[in-house]
Tab-separated table of C-alpha atoms in Angstrom:
chain	number	residue	atom	x	y	z
I	2	MET	CA	-17.315	-33.415	9.361
I	3	ILE	CA	-15.095	-32.797	12.341
I	4	THR	CA	-17.872	-31.523	14.612
I	5	GLU	CA	-21.388	-30.162	14.585
I	6	GLN	CA	-22.082	-26.896	12.757
I	7	ASN	CA	-23.702	-25.190	15.747
I	8	LEU	CA	-20.657	-25.886	17.934
I	9	LEU	CA	-18.374	-24.495	15.241
I	10	THR	CA	-20.510	-21.372	15.055
I	11	LYS	CA	-20.328	-20.871	18.821
I	12	LYS	CA	-16.558	-21.365	18.770
I	13	ALA	CA	-16.180	-18.992	15.812
I	14	ILE	CA	-17.947	-16.184	17.690
I	15	GLU	CA	-15.728	-16.808	20.715
I	16	LEU	CA	-12.650	-16.649	18.471
I	17	LEU	CA	-13.826	-13.352	17.018
I	18	GLN	CA	-14.204	-11.915	20.511
I	19	LYS	CA	-10.618	-12.923	21.287
I	20	LEU	CA	-9.400	-11.328	18.057
I	21	ILE	CA	-11.241	-8.070	18.804
I	22	ALA	CA	-9.666	-7.943	22.271
I	23	THR	CA	-6.194	-8.333	20.740
I	24	PRO	CA	-4.731	-5.299	18.927
I	25	SER	CA	-3.580	-6.487	15.502
I	26	PHE	CA	-2.633	-3.486	13.401
I	27	SER	CA	-0.965	-4.288	10.080
I	28	SER	CA	2.517	-5.805	10.634
I	29	GLU	CA	1.701	-6.124	14.372
I	30	GLU	CA	-0.437	-9.288	14.224
I	31	ASP	CA	1.728	-11.628	16.304
I	32	MET	CA	-0.789	-12.102	19.134
I	33	SER	CA	-3.848	-12.502	16.901
I	34	ALA	CA	-1.923	-15.121	14.925
I	35	GLN	CA	-1.462	-17.037	18.176
I	36	HIS	CA	-5.240	-17.096	18.710
I	37	LEU	CA	-5.596	-18.592	15.236
I	38	GLU	CA	-2.954	-21.207	15.994
I	39	ASN	CA	-4.900	-22.130	19.126
I	40	TRP	CA	-8.021	-22.823	17.035
I	41	PHE	CA	-6.194	-25.401	14.931
I	42	LYS	CA	-4.600	-26.945	18.013
I	43	GLU	CA	-8.018	-27.269	19.666
I	44	PHE	CA	-9.432	-29.119	16.651
I	45	ASP	CA	-6.256	-31.195	16.159
I	46	ILE	CA	-5.648	-29.781	12.686
I	47	PRO	CA	-2.006	-29.552	11.546
I	48	TYR	CA	-1.148	-25.989	10.531
I	49	LYS	CA	1.800	-23.857	9.504
I	50	ARG	CA	2.772	-20.277	10.202
I	51	GLU	CA	4.807	-17.985	7.967
I	52	ASN	CA	5.460	-14.609	9.586
I	53	ASN	CA	1.971	-13.734	10.872
I	54	ASN	CA	0.143	-15.820	8.274
I	55	VAL	CA	-1.469	-19.019	9.569
I	56	TYR	CA	-2.559	-21.696	7.087
I	57	ALA	CA	-3.677	-25.315	6.870
I	58	PHE	CA	-4.692	-28.023	4.374
I	59	ASN	CA	-7.647	-30.391	4.451
I	60	LYS	CA	-6.910	-33.851	5.860
I	61	TYR	CA	-7.173	-35.711	2.560
I	62	PHE	CA	-5.126	-33.261	0.503
I	63	ASP	CA	-4.336	-34.777	-2.903
I	64	LYS	CA	-1.625	-33.192	-5.071
I	65	GLU	CA	-3.471	-34.382	-8.174
I	66	LYS	CA	-6.567	-32.281	-7.383
I	67	PRO	CA	-7.082	-28.552	-7.998
I	68	ASN	CA	-6.877	-26.234	-4.990
I	69	LEU	CA	-9.556	-23.997	-3.473
I	70	LEU	CA	-8.220	-21.228	-1.230
I	71	LEU	CA	-10.308	-19.770	1.593
I	72	ASN	CA	-8.688	-16.517	2.676
I	73	SER	CA	-9.320	-13.547	4.908
I	74	HIS	CA	-7.162	-11.258	7.035
I	75	HIS	CA	-6.721	-10.701	10.754
I	76	ASP	CA	-5.014	-7.304	10.713
I	77	THR	CA	-6.948	-4.084	11.262
I	78	VAL	CA	-6.599	-0.370	10.696
I	79	LYS	CA	-6.121	1.813	13.757
I	80	PRO	CA	-9.339	3.002	15.440
I	81	ASN	CA	-10.455	6.493	14.497
I	82	GLU	CA	-11.071	9.247	17.041
I	83	ALA	CA	-14.866	9.071	16.719
I	84	TYR	CA	-15.174	5.804	18.688
I	85	SER	CA	-17.544	6.103	21.638
I	86	ARG	CA	-16.775	2.530	22.798
I	87	ASP	CA	-13.510	0.838	23.637
I	88	PRO	CA	-12.530	-0.621	20.219
I	89	PHE	CA	-10.923	-3.611	21.954
I	90	GLU	CA	-13.915	-4.544	24.114
I	91	PRO	CA	-15.983	-7.227	22.298
I	92	HIS	CA	-19.388	-6.305	23.710
I	93	ILE	CA	-22.575	-7.914	22.387
I	94	VAL	CA	-25.531	-5.510	22.544
I	95	ASP	CA	-28.911	-6.153	20.879
I	96	GLY	CA	-27.421	-8.860	18.707
I	97	LYS	CA	-24.473	-6.706	17.582
I	98	LEU	CA	-20.885	-7.668	18.341
I	99	PHE	CA	-18.945	-4.415	18.649
I	100	GLY	CA	-15.201	-3.994	18.257
I	101	LEU	CA	-12.391	-3.045	15.910
I	102	GLY	CA	-12.112	-5.569	13.077
I	103	SER	CA	-15.439	-7.228	13.862
I	104	ASN	CA	-16.830	-6.374	10.432
I	105	ASP	CA	-13.578	-5.945	8.493
I	106	ALA	CA	-12.806	-8.709	8.360
I	107	GLY	CA	-12.989	-10.724	11.576
I	108	GLY	CA	-16.495	-12.016	10.966
I	109	CYS	CA	-15.458	-13.230	7.530
I	110	LEU	CA	-12.279	-14.821	8.830
I	111	VAL	CA	-13.826	-16.823	11.670
I	112	SER	CA	-16.698	-17.923	9.422
I	113	LEU	CA	-14.257	-19.239	6.821
I	114	ILE	CA	-12.140	-20.962	9.486
I	115	ALA	CA	-15.263	-22.650	10.850
I	116	THR	CA	-16.235	-23.686	7.315
I	117	PHE	CA	-12.780	-25.134	6.641
I	118	THR	CA	-12.972	-27.048	9.922
I	119	PHE	CA	-16.397	-28.392	8.939
I	120	PHE	CA	-14.940	-29.858	5.736
I	121	TYR	CA	-11.518	-30.786	7.145
I	122	GLU	CA	-12.159	-34.547	7.363
I	123	SER	CA	-14.402	-34.817	4.289
I	124	LYS	CA	-13.352	-37.404	1.730
I	125	ASN	CA	-13.703	-37.511	-2.045
I	126	LEU	CA	-13.989	-33.737	-2.573
I	127	ASN	CA	-13.203	-32.554	-6.086
I	128	HIS	CA	-10.884	-29.812	-4.769
I	129	ASN	CA	-8.376	-29.608	-1.965
I	130	ILE	CA	-9.161	-26.849	0.551
I	131	ILE	CA	-6.522	-24.481	1.882
I	132	ILE	CA	-7.367	-21.988	4.632
I	133	ALA	CA	-5.118	-18.929	4.943
I	134	ALA	CA	-5.569	-16.338	7.686
I	135	THR	CA	-3.269	-13.609	6.496
I	136	ALA	CA	-1.623	-10.411	7.689
I	137	GLU	CA	-0.944	-6.925	6.321
I	138	GLU	CA	-4.034	-6.711	4.097
I	139	GLU	CA	-4.942	-3.219	5.264
I	140	SER	CA	-1.481	-1.886	4.426
I	141	SER	CA	-0.913	-3.966	1.269
I	142	GLY	CA	2.283	-5.073	2.993
I	143	ASN	CA	4.855	-7.477	1.609
I	144	LYS	CA	4.424	-10.107	4.356
I	145	GLY	CA	0.779	-10.893	3.750
I	146	LEU	CA	-1.015	-13.085	1.235
I	147	ASN	CA	1.301	-12.077	-1.597
I	148	SER	CA	4.287	-13.585	0.247
I	149	LEU	CA	2.344	-16.691	1.260
I	150	LEU	CA	1.417	-17.431	-2.352
I	151	THR	CA	5.091	-18.111	-3.074
I	152	ILE	CA	4.924	-20.993	-0.582
I	153	LEU	CA	1.473	-22.440	-1.211
I	154	PRO	CA	0.659	-24.862	-4.028
I	155	GLU	CA	-0.841	-23.279	-7.127
I	156	ILE	CA	-4.310	-21.914	-6.368
I	157	ASP	CA	-7.019	-22.679	-8.923
I	158	VAL	CA	-9.923	-20.747	-7.400
I	159	ALA	CA	-10.399	-18.692	-4.235
I	160	ILE	CA	-12.967	-17.219	-1.893
I	161	VAL	CA	-11.713	-14.030	-0.260
I	162	GLY	CA	-13.607	-13.120	2.895
I	163	GLU	CA	-14.610	-9.466	2.955
I	164	PRO	CA	-17.959	-7.979	4.033
I	165	THR	CA	-20.378	-8.296	1.097
I	166	LEU	CA	-23.647	-9.019	2.950
I	167	MET	CA	-22.997	-12.571	1.675
I	168	ASN	CA	-23.658	-11.545	-1.904
I	169	LEU	CA	-21.198	-12.612	-4.604
I	170	ALA	CA	-18.645	-10.007	-5.663
I	171	ILE	CA	-17.637	-11.654	-8.937
I	172	ALA	CA	-15.272	-8.845	-9.902
I	173	GLU	CA	-13.202	-6.263	-8.069
I	174	LYS	CA	-11.503	-3.127	-9.340
I	175	GLY	CA	-7.736	-2.890	-9.241
I	176	LEU	CA	-5.758	0.171	-8.224
I	177	VAL	CA	-2.888	2.202	-9.617
I	178	VAL	CA	-1.731	5.332	-7.821
I	179	PHE	CA	0.262	7.777	-9.928
I	180	ASP	CA	2.514	10.617	-8.853
I	181	ALA	CA	2.204	13.355	-11.477
I	182	THR	CA	4.350	16.438	-12.013
I	183	VAL	CA	3.410	19.593	-13.896
I	184	HIS	CA	6.446	21.724	-14.707
I	185	GLY	CA	6.849	25.459	-15.198
I	186	THR	CA	9.346	28.265	-14.822
I	187	PRO	CA	10.100	29.437	-11.286
I	188	SER	CA	10.102	33.188	-10.754
I	189	HIS	CA	9.395	36.088	-8.418
I	190	ALA	CA	5.670	36.725	-8.203
I	191	ALA	CA	6.180	40.380	-9.145
I	192	HIS	CA	7.651	39.551	-12.560
I	193	PRO	CA	5.800	38.391	-15.712
I	194	ASN	CA	5.755	34.624	-16.188
I	195	SER	CA	3.977	32.930	-19.082
I	196	ASN	CA	4.964	29.465	-17.870
I	197	ASN	CA	3.473	29.384	-14.368
I	198	ALA	CA	3.352	25.758	-13.215
I	199	ILE	CA	0.201	26.363	-11.178
I	200	TYR	CA	-1.640	27.872	-14.156
I	201	ASN	CA	-0.344	25.040	-16.342
I	202	THR	CA	-1.998	22.647	-13.899
I	203	ILE	CA	-5.468	23.972	-14.755
I	204	GLU	CA	-5.305	22.362	-18.196
I	205	VAL	CA	-3.915	19.143	-16.718
I	206	LEU	CA	-6.702	18.922	-14.141
I	207	GLU	CA	-9.317	19.438	-16.858
I	208	TRP	CA	-7.708	16.658	-18.887
I	209	PHE	CA	-7.897	14.204	-15.996
I	210	LYS	CA	-11.449	15.304	-15.174
I	211	ASN	CA	-12.654	14.601	-18.707
I	212	TYR	CA	-10.539	11.598	-19.711
I	213	LYS	CA	-12.405	8.334	-20.359
I	214	PHE	CA	-10.938	4.895	-20.927
I	215	PRO	CA	-12.895	3.332	-23.801
I	216	LYS	CA	-13.301	-0.243	-22.481
I	217	ILE	CA	-16.275	-0.589	-20.124
I	218	SER	CA	-16.773	-3.700	-18.006
I	219	GLU	CA	-20.129	-5.439	-17.867
I	220	VAL	CA	-19.697	-5.912	-14.108
I	221	LEU	CA	-17.370	-3.112	-12.982
I	222	GLY	CA	-18.314	-0.319	-15.362
I	223	GLU	CA	-15.768	2.332	-16.333
I	224	VAL	CA	-12.223	2.805	-15.133
I	225	LYS	CA	-12.476	5.576	-12.519
I	226	LEU	CA	-9.753	8.210	-12.540
I	227	THR	CA	-9.600	10.767	-9.704
I	228	VAL	CA	-7.139	13.505	-8.769
I	229	THR	CA	-6.878	13.201	-4.984
I	230	GLN	CA	-3.936	15.385	-3.933
I	231	ILE	CA	-2.202	18.562	-5.076
I	232	LYS	CA	0.870	20.274	-3.668
I	233	ALA	CA	2.884	23.290	-4.816
I	234	GLY	CA	4.726	26.350	-3.586
I	235	SER	CA	6.338	27.355	-0.307
I	236	GLN	CA	6.237	31.168	-0.279
I	237	HIS	CA	3.622	33.752	-1.278
I	238	ASN	CA	6.019	35.664	-3.525
I	239	VAL	CA	7.613	32.744	-5.381
I	240	VAL	CA	6.116	30.972	-8.416
I	241	PRO	CA	7.100	27.298	-7.972
I	242	ALA	CA	8.964	25.252	-10.553
I	243	LYS	CA	6.484	22.393	-10.370
I	244	VAL	CA	3.130	21.163	-9.051
I	245	ASN	CA	2.786	17.646	-7.676
I	246	LEU	CA	-0.466	15.715	-8.110
I	247	VAL	CA	-1.632	12.287	-6.974
I	248	ILE	CA	-3.958	10.371	-9.285
I	249	ASP	CA	-6.050	7.436	-8.008
I	250	VAL	CA	-7.101	5.054	-10.809
I	251	ARG	CA	-9.591	2.245	-10.110
I	252	VAL	CA	-9.143	-0.296	-12.888
I	253	ASN	CA	-11.865	-2.529	-14.315
I	254	ASP	CA	-11.343	-6.072	-15.575
I	255	ARG	CA	-10.923	-4.950	-19.199
I	256	TYR	CA	-7.411	-3.665	-18.474
I	257	ASN	CA	-4.398	-4.738	-16.494
I	258	ASN	CA	-2.434	-2.161	-14.557
I	259	LYS	CA	0.496	-2.181	-16.951
I	260	GLU	CA	-1.822	-1.222	-19.815
I	261	ILE	CA	-3.288	1.622	-17.751
I	262	ALA	CA	0.196	2.945	-16.997
I	263	GLU	CA	1.232	2.784	-20.643
I	264	ILE	CA	-1.906	4.549	-21.867
I	265	LEU	CA	-1.705	7.394	-19.357
I	266	SER	CA	2.053	7.828	-19.783
I	267	ASN	CA	1.543	8.256	-23.537
I	268	GLU	CA	-1.536	10.485	-23.404
I	269	ALA	CA	-1.535	12.546	-20.204
I	270	PRO	CA	-0.226	16.142	-20.572
I	271	CYS	CA	2.189	15.812	-17.647
I	272	GLU	CA	4.914	13.628	-16.233
I	273	LEU	CA	3.538	10.456	-14.582
I	274	LYS	CA	5.045	7.702	-12.455
I	275	PRO	CA	3.052	4.723	-11.075
I	276	ARG	CA	3.811	3.730	-7.488
I	277	SER	CA	2.976	0.064	-8.059
I	278	LEU	CA	1.424	-2.089	-10.764
I	279	ARG	CA	0.710	-5.180	-8.642
I	280	LEU	CA	-2.840	-4.405	-7.427
I	281	ASN	CA	-4.684	-5.656	-10.491
I	282	SER	CA	-8.420	-6.103	-10.942
I	283	SER	CA	-9.829	-9.575	-10.391
I	284	CYS	CA	-12.843	-11.557	-11.516
I	285	ILE	CA	-14.503	-14.927	-11.805
I	286	ASP	CA	-16.734	-16.086	-14.641
I	287	LYS	CA	-20.409	-15.750	-13.768
I	288	ASN	CA	-20.820	-19.316	-15.029
I	289	HIS	CA	-18.124	-20.733	-12.756
I	290	PRO	CA	-19.535	-23.625	-10.657
I	291	LEU	CA	-18.688	-21.754	-7.439
I	292	VAL	CA	-20.772	-18.780	-8.561
I	293	ILE	CA	-23.571	-21.004	-9.823
I	294	SER	CA	-23.692	-22.722	-6.430
I	295	GLY	CA	-24.140	-19.356	-4.703
I	296	ILE	CA	-26.726	-18.075	-7.175
I	297	ALA	CA	-28.729	-21.287	-6.728
I	298	LEU	CA	-28.986	-20.398	-3.031
I	299	GLY	CA	-30.555	-17.047	-3.803
I	300	ARG	CA	-27.481	-14.831	-3.615
I	301	SER	CA	-27.013	-11.936	-6.036
I	302	SER	CA	-23.804	-11.017	-7.855
I	303	TYR	CA	-22.168	-7.637	-8.367
I	304	GLY	CA	-18.876	-5.855	-9.067
I	305	SER	CA	-16.991	-4.401	-6.112
I	306	PRO	CA	-15.271	-0.980	-6.274
I	307	THR	CA	-13.160	-1.646	-3.165
I	308	LEU	CA	-9.774	-3.332	-3.054
I	309	SER	CA	-8.900	-6.513	-1.134
I	310	ASP	CA	-6.336	-9.302	-1.143
I	311	GLN	CA	-7.943	-10.537	-4.355
I	312	ALA	CA	-5.447	-8.191	-6.017
I	313	ALA	CA	-2.658	-10.606	-5.047
I	314	LEU	CA	-4.331	-13.554	-6.790
I	315	SER	CA	-3.915	-14.538	-10.438
I	316	CYS	CA	-6.656	-17.193	-10.361
I	317	PRO	CA	-10.456	-16.780	-10.549
I	318	SER	CA	-11.632	-15.463	-7.191
I	319	LEU	CA	-14.885	-14.609	-5.474
I	320	LYS	CA	-15.238	-12.000	-2.723
I	321	LEU	CA	-17.852	-13.141	-0.236
I	322	GLY	CA	-18.456	-12.574	3.440
I	323	PRO	CA	-20.752	-11.489	6.266
I	324	GLY	CA	-21.016	-7.862	7.304
I	325	ASP	CA	-21.486	-4.634	5.389
I	326	SER	CA	-18.622	-2.851	3.634
I	327	THR	CA	-20.027	0.530	4.695
I	328	ARG	CA	-19.269	-0.344	8.351
I	329	SER	CA	-15.587	-0.975	7.615
I	330	HIS	CA	-13.176	1.530	9.202
I	331	SER	CA	-16.123	3.309	10.837
I	332	ALA	CA	-16.443	4.338	14.475
I	333	ASP	CA	-18.022	1.741	16.780
I	334	GLU	CA	-17.605	-0.965	14.151
I	335	PHE	CA	-19.871	-3.985	14.610
I	336	ILE	CA	-21.224	-7.127	13.026
I	337	PHE	CA	-24.515	-8.866	13.780
I	338	ILE	CA	-24.179	-12.250	15.450
I	339	GLU	CA	-26.830	-13.586	13.076
I	340	GLU	CA	-24.655	-12.506	10.137
I	341	ILE	CA	-21.889	-14.831	11.322
I	342	GLU	CA	-24.359	-17.654	11.937
I	343	GLY	CA	-25.864	-17.188	8.489
I	344	ALA	CA	-22.464	-16.905	6.812
I	345	ILE	CA	-21.171	-20.206	8.156
I	346	ASP	CA	-24.358	-21.919	7.060
I	347	LEU	CA	-24.204	-20.347	3.609
I	348	TYR	CA	-20.489	-20.964	3.091
I	349	ILE	CA	-21.068	-24.641	3.915
I	350	LYS	CA	-24.013	-24.884	1.514
I	351	ILE	CA	-22.141	-23.133	-1.313
I	352	LEU	CA	-19.131	-25.402	-0.869
I	353	ASN	CA	-21.317	-28.480	-0.631
I	354	GLY	CA	-22.713	-27.563	-4.028
I	355	PHE	CA	-19.243	-26.914	-5.410
I	356	LEU	CA	-16.940	-29.474	-3.808
I	357	ASN	CA	-19.244	-32.440	-4.323
I	358	LYS	CA	-20.104	-31.680	-7.938
I	359	LYS	CA	-18.718	-34.425	-10.153
I	360	GLU	CA	-18.019	-32.418	-13.304
I	361	LEU	CA	-16.259	-29.041	-13.197
């Protein structure tokens, strides 16, 4: 252990305050990355930086051992107009640390960094530990975790830090966004037209409303398909040639995104084009030793409907972190100080149960 747990906790909270005070919108994380570099310098831990991603390996890294990744992000969304506080002022009031990114996902990030530092000098662990503080999560950008994975050694299992109230999200839905087009015959509104694209859309909307994918996940339930946008026409007296729709599909762990695209392209009564197929669902077996270690400490497991950097991973991964997902992207975002304290303690206990287990 490189230092005492209570000192690490104090330092982690101080780091979070520095991160809150530093604007770090997606693709603009240069300064927050410097704060992260300073942490590793302070604790004399060698680190590397790729774009705005900062990462490090445990002291006794062994290429023959499997690799555990600890990951969270340091970028944020932009503050919404409903803020009543300065989003970049890290005030602590009644045990709450306020500020943009405090809950999503600064509290998770600093807790994982503190946990990595706690284990940095540990010997004889059954896994190597890699910490990755990554960029561009909020925008699903191409210079975040997905780019870093091309540099890192193969990852065997991961903990992704997102606010889960420190319960175990053992599965997460993937996402495919489709652009759909319903065609018709353009015409003057005064003339008869039996092929009105807008009227044709009624049947298409009903199809999407009623369509069900047959495979249901034990943890994530059904695939959720939702029409979220519709656009057509430019003048009151012109029937448009087409109607454009946007379809949001949240994918369970019984399908991959390519399968979803193939099924809908074959069955949907309109033209469809997926924007991307890379944000797949993710999961970890409920009997995985990492999950068992968390359950043994009284944590519950569930399936998460929200997307995170787990989508970039092809290995078993667990989403776990302090804070509450419902506070994310909200006005006057905050995290409780005691949530960070409890998270560091729980992360350490879960990893003690996992990293020191002899048979995996």
